[in-house]
Amino acid sequence: LPEEIDHNSAETITVSKRKFLDGDHLTLADCNLLPKLHVIRVAAKKYCDFEIPAEFTGVWRYLENAYEREEFKQTCPADIEIEKAYLGGTLSIQLRPICACTEKPNKCLLSSSNQSSSDGSRLGCWSLLMSEARGTRGAPENVSLQVSTSFLVANMLSERGSFMKGMILGGVFCLVLSLLGSFSPITESKTEDHHHHHVKAASKDELQQLSESRLQELNNQLQISCVIMVQPKNLVYWAAALDTWTKHCDKAEFYTSESSKALEAIDLNEKDDWARLHKALKHAYENAGDIRWFFVAQPSTFAIIENLKYLVLTKNPEQPFYLGKTVKSGELEYVELNGGIVLSYEALKRLVNVFQDEDKCPERQSALWKLSEDKQLAVCLKFTGVFAENGEDVHGKGLFNSKSVDSLISESMDQNPNNVVKGCCSDMAITFSSMSPNQMQVMMFGVYRLRPYGHDFHDILTFYPPKGSDND
Amino acid sequence: MKPLGSRFSFYVGFVVGTVLLYVILRPVWFEGIQLAGNYGKLSDRQQQLDKDKGIWKKERSALFNLDHPHHTGEDSRMADELYNKVRILCWVMTGPNNLETKARHVKYTWSRHCNIVIFMSSVEDPDFPTVGLGTKEGRDQLYWKTIKAFHYAYEHHANEADWFLKADDDTYVIVDNLRWMLANHTPDEPIYFGRRFKPYTKQGYMSGGAGYVLSREALQRFVEGFKNKVCTHTTSVEDLAMGQCMEKVGVLAGDSRDTTQRETFHPFVPEQHLTAKFPKSFWYWSYCYYPISEASSVEVLNPIIGLRYVSVSFHYVDAGGMYLLEYYAYHLRAFGYRYRYQPPTPKAYRLELPNSLDSAGELKEGTSGIKEHGDDDLPRPDQGQDAGPPPVVGKDAAAAPV
């Protein structure tokens, strides 16, 4: 401003020494202008082939100064986002890129892909503060924006009326929700009720109707290849799994993130969870031999392989099966790795095929959008037309458990104190998870040794204990 | 900035209000749920009392099991046979403070497999129900309670059971396996079984915590021993005192091991027997009556090797542990699994059933009924019955068992 120039010196200054519009610090005015400049730079270049001319040194210097500020740089959306937002040449309100002038970088990521994610991002709330013209473009206030909360407080106090109204409404809202009962202090974002696909074992009648030869046939394809994902940090669990339930797999392979001197495993040399699973499944498929069923587990999972065989006994492995404890996360229904994942040969074959498609099923997920490996598996399988199905017993109880048996019993003691055992877990349960090594030894004993005399089941098939084992 | 500020502070106020009320509501909400839960519990109790009527017949402070618990789809003919022939009265040592925390869990788990169960306490409780023995509570009262409890059982139920089991409220007993073990004996033998300990007595005594069981004859001699002052209250160490009295009245301390010489009554929980590494100096090793056999010499260093095949009892089992053991023993199983150890059918019962079931696994020399997987790794389909040799036809049923 003329008076300021006069104030500073007597020289005629043609170039501003200040970094930003009103001094060396970002002010509200900059918050207003900078996003627009940035957008022009990116979108106009893409669509109108227009670049801010190099002669506008002042503008460029201004922009450069802004890019040096973390709060600006970190909160600008990626160029591709801006380009997509202005794709139609018009602004769509949701995707308007906004930069926020806050001390802390604000994760104002915008959801522009159609990848399903229930924790889809929303506009940063701060962006409301800085959103564009509703025609309000007041004089740049000399308010320091380093601490924008103080600005907020100031604003609130000056708008006491609306604030109180908001607070009261918020309280009422909270009350209503809790009364509806759907409000829980421990909200789970996953709903576990809607299982569209259930899979049960064949009933005793069905089994008895099978001919001897058919039974023999089914028996021959009833081998399970166990894929256990270990890491040296889980050594005790790894050792326990090795010593207990994995002895009942027809084939058990341990895949580790890095080699360990203590135990043998196939070293994938891979830290990333999904990439490891990707490699392990590929390896398992390529070395399947005659085996037609695959079971993926973590070392703290305990699996009763005989009950798994019972579940898949009459299922055709040339059909795609993807079984386990299913959980719904937004639009995606996936099998929890914790409870063990069962894949038929066909499902694995399709999976390995889609591995070759880097778009649908990349080996390395983008750093921005990391899904847990079990969700990623579900996404990949979905592309091949394979959907998750929940394994249940004849009473509808889940066979795959993502909790330990001790904690399930505890829960049952709280919820059905008069019928603890029946209310807890299935008689033909296949997996329990988060089992400590000691709990695994006890379960080994409990399943394969502890039984009351005089109760027999005459199951249609017989599975023999593995050779050379001494704890079953 | 006026309209913006107004709207914005509205949003902020909304958020603040929600959060505030959530924080306030949470403890209140929980309390409310608890209150509601309490009301629920009262009606639950009534429901439970009604439901209990279907499980037990309550008579004279004892619970008579109406029904031997069954699974759908199981063939429990052998277990039923033994249930009817080897009648066991279980009495559980408990106290008024332990009714809801310990005795209750016993009531709903393993005691349902007894023919009769009686909860012995110092104070009578008609609802639970417990018998009031008229003693005080405490470790020093243990033998008094035991004496009075056995006297009570003898006076009221001597003819309704063949065997009389004493257990603590933290003991878990697999009653079906107890019946298997007792089936080769008769209630007229003066004998008692349990986890045999060595010290302080000639023939050894049975660990109190792991449970012990007296034949009817042994019980009679016990009661008479007190009448004749042959036995008195010598010490409050209940199991030792019991052992001393049994010796005096000529009751034999039996061998409760299975056919592979493995113990069946256990003084600790499975986890400890399976994973704990007891040092050589641990008292347990010097108390065990039976010589450390080849298999279990390794037990000193690694208890896993000395694993049990037939388990009758465990001690120091907490509430959750009761349900867990019940789940493992009577519910969770591996489909089609051919157990390594096939307990041989008790001699007197071999002919009771039309065809030889799985339980008639023949003893192979050296392996004592342990079946191992053959050379081929594929499971072989087995249409039900085990192909054991047919039972020898003979007048075995009436023969006096050993």
Tab-separated table of C-alpha atoms in Angstrom, chain B residues 56 61-63 90-95 99 102-108 110-112 117-125 128-133 149 152 168-169:
chain	number	residue	atom	x	y	z
B	56	TRP	CA	-32.551	-82.644	38.458
B	61	SER	CA	-30.796	-81.508	49.714
B	62	ALA	CA	-29.450	-83.745	46.995
B	63	LEU	CA	-29.806	-83.414	43.254
B	90	CYS	CA	-20.606	-87.059	44.043
B	91	TRP	CA	-20.309	-84.808	47.018
B	92	VAL	CA	-18.639	-81.462	46.544
B	93	MET	CA	-16.869	-79.696	49.373
B	94	THR	CA	-17.872	-76.054	49.282
B	95	GLY	CA	-18.853	-73.161	51.532
B	99	LEU	CA	-21.666	-71.028	46.076
B	102	LYS	CA	-17.318	-71.877	42.346
B	103	ALA	CA	-19.955	-74.422	43.299
B	104	ARG	CA	-22.383	-73.077	40.740
B	105	HIS	CA	-20.053	-73.867	37.886
B	106	VAL	CA	-19.563	-77.362	39.168
B	107	LYS	CA	-23.308	-77.713	39.340
B	108	TYR	CA	-23.770	-76.812	35.692
B	110	TRP	CA	-19.448	-82.047	35.404
B	111	SER	CA	-21.753	-82.811	38.321
B	112	ARG	CA	-24.535	-83.311	35.799
B	117	VAL	CA	-24.713	-84.802	43.556
B	118	ILE	CA	-24.682	-83.218	46.998
B	119	PHE	CA	-23.060	-79.911	47.836
B	120	MET	CA	-21.636	-79.965	51.338
B	121	SER	CA	-21.305	-76.651	53.097
B	122	SER	CA	-21.126	-75.508	56.684
B	123	VAL	CA	-24.511	-73.844	56.302
B	124	GLU	CA	-27.672	-75.261	54.828
B	125	ASP	CA	-29.081	-73.602	51.720
B	128	PHE	CA	-28.934	-74.241	45.809
B	129	PRO	CA	-29.279	-76.783	47.514
B	130	THR	CA	-26.516	-77.400	50.021
B	131	VAL	CA	-26.349	-79.549	53.092
B	132	GLY	CA	-25.402	-77.795	56.303
B	133	LEU	CA	-22.761	-79.871	58.039
B	149	ALA	CA	-20.115	-85.350	54.752
B	152	TYR	CA	-24.346	-87.833	55.813
B	168	ASP	CA	-13.552	-79.880	45.855
B	169	ASP	CA	-15.393	-77.029	44.231
